[in-house]
mmCIF file of C-alpha atoms in Angstrom:
data_model
loop_
_atom_site.group_PDB
_atom_site.id
_atom_site.type_symbol
_atom_site.label_atom_id
_atom_site.label_comp_id
_atom_site.label_asym_id
_atom_site.label_seq_id
_atom_site.Cartn_x
_atom_site.Cartn_y
_atom_site.Cartn_z
ATOM 1 C CA MET V 1 -171.400 165.112 95.885
ATOM 2 C CA PHE V 2 -175.250 166.991 93.684
ATOM 3 C CA ALA V 3 -172.525 170.296 94.648
ATOM 4 C CA LYS V 4 -169.288 169.368 93.169
ATOM 5 C CA GLY V 5 -170.332 167.414 90.565
ATOM 6 C CA SER V 6 -172.014 170.946 89.469
ATOM 7 C CA THR V 7 -169.710 172.501 89.683
ATOM 8 C CA ARG V 8 -167.606 170.302 87.746
ATOM 9 C CA TRP V 9 -170.321 170.907 84.776
ATOM 10 C CA LEU V 10 -170.152 174.300 85.086
ATOM 11 C CA LEU V 11 -165.751 174.573 84.894
ATOM 12 C CA LEU V 12 -166.945 172.592 81.417
ATOM 13 C CA ALA V 13 -169.144 174.694 80.688
ATOM 14 C CA ILE V 14 -166.299 177.770 80.762
ATOM 15 C CA VAL V 15 -163.743 175.818 79.194
ATOM 16 C CA VAL V 16 -166.257 174.678 76.410
ATOM 17 C CA LEU V 17 -167.017 178.535 76.337
ATOM 18 C CA ALA V 18 -163.590 180.102 76.590
ATOM 19 C CA ALA V 19 -162.711 177.155 73.353
ATOM 20 C CA ILE V 20 -165.580 178.640 71.317
ATOM 21 C CA TRP V 21 -164.281 182.562 72.281
ATOM 22 C CA LEU V 22 -160.501 182.622 71.506
ATOM 23 C CA LEU V 23 -161.122 180.242 67.948
ATOM 24 C CA SER V 24 -163.918 182.750 67.374
ATOM 25 C CA ASP V 25 -162.061 185.431 67.894
ATOM 26 C CA LYS V 26 -158.314 184.563 65.921
ATOM 27 C CA PHE V 27 -161.114 183.569 62.759
ATOM 28 C CA SER V 28 -162.601 186.956 62.900
ATOM 29 C CA THR V 29 -161.840 190.369 60.761
ATOM 30 C CA ARG V 30 -160.907 192.304 64.355
ATOM 31 C CA ALA V 31 -157.773 189.229 64.115
ATOM 32 C CA GLN V 32 -157.554 189.374 60.912
ATOM 33 C CA GLN V 33 -157.613 192.929 60.737
ATOM 34 C CA ARG V 34 -153.975 192.827 63.398
ATOM 35 C CA THR V 35 -152.862 190.057 61.782
ATOM 36 C CA PHE V 36 -152.561 191.174 57.413
ATOM 37 C CA ARG V 37 -149.743 190.742 55.338
ATOM 38 C CA GLU V 38 -147.872 194.146 54.948
ATOM 39 C CA GLU V 39 -146.764 193.921 51.931
ATOM 40 C CA VAL V 40 -150.369 194.123 49.172
ATOM 41 C CA ILE V 41 -148.035 193.131 45.750
ATOM 42 C CA MET V 42 -143.640 192.811 45.092
ATOM 43 C CA LEU V 43 -143.168 194.384 41.618
ATOM 44 C CA ASP V 44 -139.708 194.522 40.630
ATOM 45 C CA THR V 45 -139.548 197.441 38.394
ATOM 46 C CA THR V 46 -136.620 197.068 36.583
ATOM 47 C CA SER V 47 -138.064 193.788 35.440
ATOM 48 C CA VAL V 48 -141.149 194.611 33.669
ATOM 49 C CA SER V 49 -141.431 195.625 30.209
ATOM 50 C CA ARG V 50 -145.682 195.579 30.117
ATOM 51 C CA ILE V 51 -148.552 197.859 31.651
ATOM 52 C CA SER V 52 -151.462 197.421 31.608
ATOM 53 C CA ALA V 53 -154.671 199.421 33.065
ATOM 54 C CA ARG V 54 -157.875 200.145 32.658
ATOM 55 C CA SER V 55 -160.594 202.845 34.091
ATOM 56 C CA THR V 56 -163.503 204.447 33.736
ATOM 57 C CA LYS V 57 -160.959 207.371 32.311
ATOM 58 C CA THR V 58 -159.357 204.129 29.894
ATOM 59 C CA GLY V 59 -162.086 202.733 27.831
ATOM 60 C CA PRO V 60 -162.752 199.801 27.761
ATOM 61 C CA GLU V 61 -160.098 199.080 25.920
ATOM 62 C CA GLY V 62 -157.925 200.172 28.206
ATOM 63 C CA VAL V 63 -154.008 201.547 28.633
ATOM 64 C CA VAL V 64 -151.138 199.416 27.404
ATOM 65 C CA MET V 65 -148.111 200.331 28.321
ATOM 66 C CA GLU V 66 -144.589 198.820 26.305
ATOM 67 C CA GLN V 67 -141.274 199.049 27.645
ATOM 68 C CA ARG V 68 -138.764 199.324 23.810
ATOM 69 C CA ALA V 69 -134.967 199.994 24.681
ATOM 70 C CA ASP V 70 -134.394 203.524 26.177
ATOM 71 C CA ALA V 71 -138.102 205.122 25.885
ATOM 72 C CA TRP V 72 -142.343 203.911 26.731
ATOM 73 C CA VAL V 73 -144.680 203.872 23.862
ATOM 74 C CA ALA V 74 -149.205 203.565 25.173
ATOM 75 C CA VAL V 75 -150.539 201.169 22.641
ATOM 76 C CA ALA V 76 -154.942 202.181 22.291
ATOM 77 C CA ASN V 77 -156.926 203.310 19.436
ATOM 78 C CA GLY V 78 -154.573 200.531 17.700
ATOM 79 C CA LYS V 79 -151.635 203.699 17.297
ATOM 80 C CA GLU V 80 -148.833 203.596 19.283
ATOM 81 C CA TYR V 81 -147.743 207.428 21.028
ATOM 82 C CA ARG V 82 -144.065 208.220 22.385
ATOM 83 C CA VAL V 83 -144.893 208.428 26.691
ATOM 84 C CA ASP V 84 -143.428 210.519 28.547
ATOM 85 C CA ASN V 85 -140.877 208.331 30.384
ATOM 86 C CA ALA V 86 -141.423 210.596 33.996
ATOM 87 C CA ALA V 87 -145.266 209.382 34.005
ATOM 88 C CA VAL V 88 -144.502 205.810 33.583
ATOM 89 C CA HIS V 89 -141.725 205.608 36.457
ATOM 90 C CA LYS V 90 -143.834 207.671 38.666
ATOM 91 C CA ILE V 91 -146.160 204.697 38.640
ATOM 92 C CA LEU V 92 -142.704 201.880 38.934
ATOM 93 C CA ALA V 93 -142.549 204.023 42.001
ATOM 94 C CA GLU V 94 -145.618 203.830 43.954
ATOM 95 C CA PHE V 95 -146.286 200.024 43.173
ATOM 96 C CA ALA V 96 -142.895 198.708 44.289
ATOM 97 C CA ARG V 97 -143.217 197.756 47.366
ATOM 98 C CA LEU V 98 -146.755 198.460 47.945
ATOM 99 C CA LYS V 99 -147.556 198.414 51.895
ATOM 100 C CA ALA V 100 -151.368 197.896 53.168
ATOM 101 C CA ASP V 101 -152.353 200.664 56.707
ATOM 102 C CA HIS V 102 -155.134 197.820 57.706
ATOM 103 C CA LEU V 103 -157.029 195.338 55.957
ATOM 104 C CA ILE V 104 -160.380 196.861 55.647
ATOM 105 C CA GLY V 105 -162.597 193.714 54.740
ATOM 106 C CA ASN V 106 -163.301 190.575 53.168
ATOM 107 C CA GLY V 107 -165.478 189.558 50.040
ATOM 108 C CA ASP V 108 -168.200 191.196 47.016
ATOM 109 C CA ALA V 109 -169.844 193.984 49.255
ATOM 110 C CA VAL V 110 -166.607 195.340 51.312
ATOM 111 C CA ARG V 111 -165.575 195.854 47.579
ATOM 112 C CA ALA V 112 -168.704 197.022 46.236
ATOM 113 C CA ALA V 113 -168.314 199.512 48.573
ATOM 114 C CA TYR V 114 -164.917 200.489 48.005
ATOM 115 C CA ASN V 115 -164.764 200.874 43.962
ATOM 116 C CA LEU V 116 -163.542 197.605 43.221
ATOM 117 C CA THR V 117 -166.049 195.678 40.643
ATOM 118 C CA ASP V 118 -165.208 194.801 37.073
ATOM 119 C CA SER V 119 -167.429 197.833 36.321
ATOM 120 C CA ALA V 120 -165.414 200.929 39.040
ATOM 121 C CA ALA V 121 -161.807 199.878 39.792
ATOM 122 C CA THR V 122 -158.781 200.856 37.968
ATOM 123 C CA GLN V 123 -157.456 197.720 36.724
ATOM 124 C CA LEU V 124 -153.392 197.308 36.447
ATOM 125 C CA GLU V 125 -151.104 194.309 35.555
ATOM 126 C CA PHE V 126 -147.973 194.974 35.161
ATOM 127 C CA THR V 127 -145.775 192.154 33.260
ATOM 128 C CA THR V 128 -142.284 191.406 34.287
ATOM 129 C CA ALA V 129 -139.395 189.032 33.245
ATOM 130 C CA ASP V 130 -140.852 185.878 36.110
ATOM 131 C CA GLY V 131 -144.869 186.311 34.993
ATOM 132 C CA ALA V 132 -147.819 188.646 35.536
ATOM 133 C CA VAL V 133 -148.360 190.837 38.624
ATOM 134 C CA ALA V 134 -152.531 192.331 39.171
ATOM 135 C CA LEU V 135 -153.622 194.680 40.846
ATOM 136 C CA TRP V 136 -157.114 196.697 41.428
ATOM 137 C CA VAL V 137 -157.282 200.369 42.915
ATOM 138 C CA GLY V 138 -160.714 201.503 44.064
ATOM 139 C CA LYS V 139 -161.893 204.334 45.981
ATOM 140 C CA GLU V 140 -159.903 206.868 48.329
ATOM 141 C CA SER V 141 -161.290 208.739 51.417
ATOM 142 C CA TYR V 142 -159.844 210.514 54.462
ATOM 143 C CA GLY V 143 -159.660 210.080 57.856
ATOM 144 C CA LYS V 144 -161.208 212.248 60.097
ATOM 145 C CA GLN V 145 -158.113 213.628 60.757
ATOM 146 C CA GLY V 146 -157.453 213.695 57.275
ATOM 147 C CA ALA V 147 -155.298 210.568 56.788
ATOM 148 C CA ALA V 148 -155.490 209.442 53.064
ATOM 149 C CA GLN V 149 -156.339 205.986 51.408
ATOM 150 C CA THR V 150 -157.100 204.519 49.553
ATOM 151 C CA ALA V 151 -158.614 200.493 49.265
ATOM 152 C CA VAL V 152 -156.663 197.886 46.701
ATOM 153 C CA CYS V 153 -157.117 193.837 46.243
ATOM 154 C CA VAL V 154 -154.957 191.777 44.535
ATOM 155 C CA PRO V 155 -157.682 189.471 41.548
ATOM 156 C CA GLY V 156 -158.970 186.815 42.854
ATOM 157 C CA GLU V 157 -158.196 187.216 46.542
ATOM 158 C CA GLU V 158 -160.612 188.417 49.402
ATOM 159 C CA GLN V 159 -159.622 190.902 51.472
ATOM 160 C CA VAL V 160 -159.259 194.975 50.686
ATOM 161 C CA PHE V 161 -156.673 196.893 51.921
ATOM 162 C CA GLY V 162 -156.520 200.387 52.882
ATOM 163 C CA VAL V 163 -153.454 202.260 51.572
ATOM 164 C CA ALA V 164 -152.049 204.581 53.041
ATOM 165 C CA ALA V 165 -151.408 207.463 50.341
ATOM 166 C CA ILE V 166 -153.354 208.423 47.716
ATOM 167 C CA LEU V 167 -151.393 206.958 44.594
ATOM 168 C CA THR V 168 -151.920 209.956 42.428
ATOM 169 C CA SER V 169 -150.210 208.289 39.829
ATOM 170 C CA ILE V 170 -153.424 206.396 38.384
ATOM 171 C CA ARG V 171 -156.051 208.394 39.694
ATOM 172 C CA ASP V 172 -155.938 210.557 36.906
ATOM 173 C CA LEU V 173 -154.425 207.716 34.503
ATOM 174 C CA SER V 174 -155.578 208.255 31.032
ATOM 175 C CA LEU V 175 -153.859 208.283 27.537
ATOM 176 C CA ASN V 176 -153.689 212.198 28.060
ATOM 177 C CA ALA V 177 -152.081 211.932 31.190
ATOM 178 C CA LEU V 178 -148.675 209.340 29.685
ATOM 179 C CA ARG V 179 -148.407 211.698 26.616
ATOM 180 C CA PRO V 180 -145.468 214.423 27.632
ATOM 181 C CA HIS V 181 -146.587 218.345 27.126
ATOM 182 C CA VAL V 182 -143.451 219.495 27.247
ATOM 183 C CA LEU V 183 -142.914 223.537 24.824
ATOM 184 C CA VAL V 184 -139.896 224.464 26.614
ATOM 185 C CA THR V 185 -137.035 222.354 29.255
ATOM 186 C CA GLY V 186 -134.041 223.265 30.176
ATOM 187 C CA ASP V 187 -132.100 224.946 33.097
ATOM 188 C CA PRO V 188 -132.615 229.283 32.310
ATOM 189 C CA VAL V 189 -129.316 229.368 33.692
ATOM 190 C CA ASN V 190 -128.040 227.668 31.090
ATOM 191 C CA TRP V 191 -129.906 229.728 28.268
ATOM 192 C CA GLN V 192 -127.939 232.077 26.366
ATOM 193 C CA ARG V 193 -130.206 232.970 23.916
ATOM 194 C CA VAL V 194 -133.684 233.571 23.667
ATOM 195 C CA THR V 195 -135.300 235.136 19.286
ATOM 196 C CA PHE V 196 -138.956 235.910 20.066
ATOM 197 C CA THR V 197 -141.133 236.063 15.767
ATOM 198 C CA PHE V 198 -143.520 238.122 15.661
ATOM 199 C CA PRO V 199 -145.642 238.410 12.157
ATOM 200 C CA ALA V 200 -144.764 241.835 10.513
ATOM 201 C CA ASP V 201 -140.875 241.637 11.323
ATOM 202 C CA SER V 202 -141.457 243.096 14.843
ATOM 203 C CA GLY V 203 -139.716 240.378 16.259
ATOM 204 C CA TYR V 204 -136.508 240.814 19.097
ATOM 205 C CA VAL V 205 -133.304 239.031 20.486
ATOM 206 C CA LEU V 206 -133.180 239.087 24.303
ATOM 207 C CA GLU V 207 -129.775 237.611 24.731
ATOM 208 C CA ARG V 208 -127.050 237.512 27.601
ATOM 209 C CA THR V 209 -124.903 239.727 28.787
ATOM 210 C CA GLY V 210 -122.032 239.165 30.007
ATOM 211 C CA GLY V 211 -124.474 238.283 33.440
ATOM 212 C CA GLN V 212 -126.619 240.860 32.126
ATOM 213 C CA TRP V 213 -130.018 240.355 30.024
ATOM 214 C CA MET V 214 -130.072 242.115 26.965
ATOM 215 C CA VAL V 215 -132.701 243.388 24.602
ATOM 216 C CA ASP V 216 -131.243 244.616 20.795
ATOM 217 C CA THR V 217 -129.176 247.520 22.759
ATOM 218 C CA LEU V 218 -131.087 248.012 25.854
ATOM 219 C CA MET V 219 -131.146 246.793 30.057
ATOM 220 C CA ALA V 220 -133.655 244.387 30.744
ATOM 221 C CA ASP V 221 -134.928 244.261 34.073
ATOM 222 C CA SER V 222 -133.627 241.817 35.165
ATOM 223 C CA MET V 223 -136.121 240.599 38.032
ATOM 224 C CA LYS V 224 -138.628 240.802 34.429
ATOM 225 C CA VAL V 225 -136.673 238.374 33.119
ATOM 226 C CA ALA V 226 -135.705 235.805 35.899
ATOM 227 C CA ASN V 227 -139.111 235.145 36.375
ATOM 228 C CA PHE V 228 -140.365 234.982 32.916
ATOM 229 C CA VAL V 229 -137.575 232.535 32.334
ATOM 230 C CA LYS V 230 -137.972 230.109 34.754
ATOM 231 C CA SER V 231 -142.214 229.827 34.080
ATOM 232 C CA LEU V 232 -140.613 229.196 30.197
ATOM 233 C CA ALA V 233 -139.092 226.577 31.825
ATOM 234 C CA LEU V 234 -142.088 224.684 32.457
ATOM 235 C CA SER V 235 -144.222 225.603 29.869
ATOM 236 C CA ARG V 236 -146.101 222.897 28.702
ATOM 237 C CA ALA V 237 -149.620 222.379 26.298
ATOM 238 C CA GLN V 238 -152.581 220.197 27.297
ATOM 239 C CA ASN V 239 -153.563 218.578 24.562
ATOM 240 C CA PHE V 240 -153.070 216.677 21.701
ATOM 241 C CA ALA V 241 -154.186 217.286 18.042
ATOM 242 C CA ASP V 242 -153.231 215.020 16.823
ATOM 243 C CA THR V 243 -155.458 214.070 13.652
ATOM 244 C CA VAL V 244 -153.680 217.627 12.489
ATOM 245 C CA ASP V 245 -151.631 218.009 9.708
ATOM 246 C CA VAL V 246 -149.453 221.569 10.384
ATOM 247 C CA ALA V 247 -146.549 220.283 7.460
ATOM 248 C CA SER V 248 -148.564 222.355 5.164
ATOM 249 C CA MET V 249 -149.654 225.331 7.515
ATOM 250 C CA THR V 250 -147.082 229.035 7.851
ATOM 251 C CA PRO V 251 -146.410 228.993 12.219
ATOM 252 C CA LYS V 252 -147.707 233.082 12.584
ATOM 253 C CA TYR V 253 -145.428 233.161 15.845
ATOM 254 C CA GLU V 254 -142.209 231.200 17.269
ATOM 255 C CA LEU V 255 -139.869 230.967 19.772
ATOM 256 C CA LYS V 256 -136.335 230.411 19.834
ATOM 257 C CA VAL V 257 -134.191 228.821 22.931
ATOM 258 C CA GLU V 258 -130.766 228.500 23.160
ATOM 259 C CA ASP V 259 -129.038 226.722 24.801
ATOM 260 C CA SER V 260 -125.269 226.431 25.457
ATOM 261 C CA SER V 261 -125.423 222.872 27.063
ATOM 262 C CA LYS V 262 -127.092 221.272 24.447
ATOM 263 C CA PRO V 263 -126.234 221.235 20.687
ATOM 264 C CA GLU V 264 -129.557 222.597 19.214
ATOM 265 C CA PRO V 265 -131.878 225.530 20.313
ATOM 266 C CA ILE V 266 -135.652 224.338 20.845
ATOM 267 C CA LEU V 267 -137.864 226.169 18.459
ATOM 268 C CA VAL V 268 -141.496 226.865 19.157
ATOM 269 C CA LYS V 269 -144.253 227.803 15.939
ATOM 270 C CA VAL V 270 -147.330 228.928 16.789
ATOM 271 C CA TYR V 271 -150.007 228.409 13.901
ATOM 272 C CA PRO V 272 -153.260 230.480 13.568
ATOM 273 C CA PHE V 273 -156.312 227.427 12.943
ATOM 274 C CA GLY V 274 -159.783 229.130 13.121
ATOM 275 C CA PHE V 275 -160.773 230.401 15.866
ATOM 276 C CA THR V 276 -157.602 229.466 18.281
ATOM 277 C CA TYR V 277 -153.735 227.710 17.986
ATOM 278 C CA LEU V 278 -151.905 224.887 17.461
ATOM 279 C CA VAL V 279 -148.097 224.605 18.461
ATOM 280 C CA THR V 280 -145.777 222.275 17.948
ATOM 281 C CA SER V 281 -142.027 222.179 19.954
ATOM 282 C CA THR V 282 -138.211 220.136 18.891
ATOM 283 C CA ALA V 283 -138.831 219.593 22.728
ATOM 284 C CA ASN V 284 -141.633 217.090 21.534
ATOM 285 C CA PRO V 285 -140.453 216.090 18.416
ATOM 286 C CA GLY V 286 -143.669 213.740 16.201
ATOM 287 C CA ASN V 287 -146.673 216.488 18.642
ATOM 288 C CA VAL V 288 -148.621 218.092 17.454
ATOM 289 C CA MET V 289 -151.163 220.199 20.151
ATOM 290 C CA TRP V 290 -153.150 223.031 20.783
ATOM 291 C CA PHE V 291 -152.506 226.287 22.076
ATOM 292 C CA ASP V 292 -155.091 227.492 25.146
ATOM 293 C CA PRO V 293 -153.546 232.126 23.850
ATOM 294 C CA ALA V 294 -155.049 233.255 27.039
ATOM 295 C CA ARG V 295 -152.654 230.924 29.136
ATOM 296 C CA GLU V 296 -149.523 231.351 26.409
ATOM 297 C CA PHE V 297 -148.838 233.458 25.388
ATOM 298 C CA PRO V 298 -148.690 235.676 28.597
ATOM 299 C CA ARG V 299 -146.312 232.969 29.733
ATOM 300 C CA LEU V 300 -143.510 232.281 25.976
ATOM 301 C CA LEU V 301 -144.802 235.598 24.200
ATOM 302 C CA ARG V 302 -143.936 238.709 25.455
ATOM 303 C CA PRO V 303 -143.865 242.198 24.005
ATOM 304 C CA ARG V 304 -140.267 243.668 23.562
ATOM 305 C CA HIS V 305 -141.158 246.922 25.403
ATOM 306 C CA ASN V 306 -142.345 243.915 28.558
ATOM 307 C CA TRP V 307 -139.126 244.175 29.668
ATOM 308 C CA LEU V 308 -137.617 247.913 29.903
ATOM 309 C CA GLN V 309 -136.871 248.207 32.568
ATOM 310 C CA GLY V 310 -139.727 251.300 34.305
ATOM 311 C CA GLN V 311 -142.201 249.896 31.968
ATOM 312 C CA ALA V 312 -145.041 248.077 32.787
ATOM 313 C CA VAL V 313 -146.686 246.412 30.587
ATOM 314 C CA PRO V 314 -150.461 244.468 30.759
ATOM 315 C CA LEU V 315 -149.689 240.711 29.581
ATOM 316 C CA THR V 316 -152.831 241.623 26.742
ATOM 317 C CA VAL V 317 -153.778 238.065 24.473
ATOM 318 C CA MET V 318 -152.278 238.390 21.492
ATOM 319 C CA HIS V 319 -154.107 238.155 17.820
#
């Protein structure tokens, strides 16, 4: 009788322990990591009309992007600024269907460890036709095999998710990063003429004639021109000089690009300003930008003899 009773109690104890183990495993972090939801947020990008972002780079006021007709503007410091639409579209594309790769963990300690606190996170809010969608973006890291991940969470929720990507569109998010920096745009295949205007009437014209680039009546080095126009099409300024008015200034250098696919040429003007320069471009209307002479003179404003065949010309900074 004693042996049978012992066996019965032993079996009951095993059943109870198994039940405890199953319940603890069901609700453990490890179990949650196997059953977390796949999509962190769902965002209908076609209905987004406003994006607000606040981070250590934007400052406490943050940056607000609002859609106006077919263009986006940024609202910051009580002013409106034209925004590069491509920058906004990149943000929307990354967050349209943000999928979680794994569950990092839960709770305040996990959020603090992954820069998902109020003072450290990049805080995003998308305003759509159906309401607001919020997301906080935190620490970036790389696994043992170089796999990238970014920690994210939804405000008000316990879970911290790992997204298998570096969210580059918001990593360096700032007003300066959102604004258009272009100086020259277009496809060099359609460029017919580039006019350089220098001081003391020392300018010249680089023109395509029958498939060959010419400097006045001389044949230009085709390889040099091909490399130049490719670089010119990507030229950008670095920062904005919003407090400077160039209306009363006289440009020292000018560059005009005539494109057969566009009704008007692109005109770039470079103004001396103290010990440096300012630049404006009709491809980027309304903006005055700082011009780095060491970086941009060799890219934009090359001397006439640079194009003549057989002549290697050092691209020094012009003054």
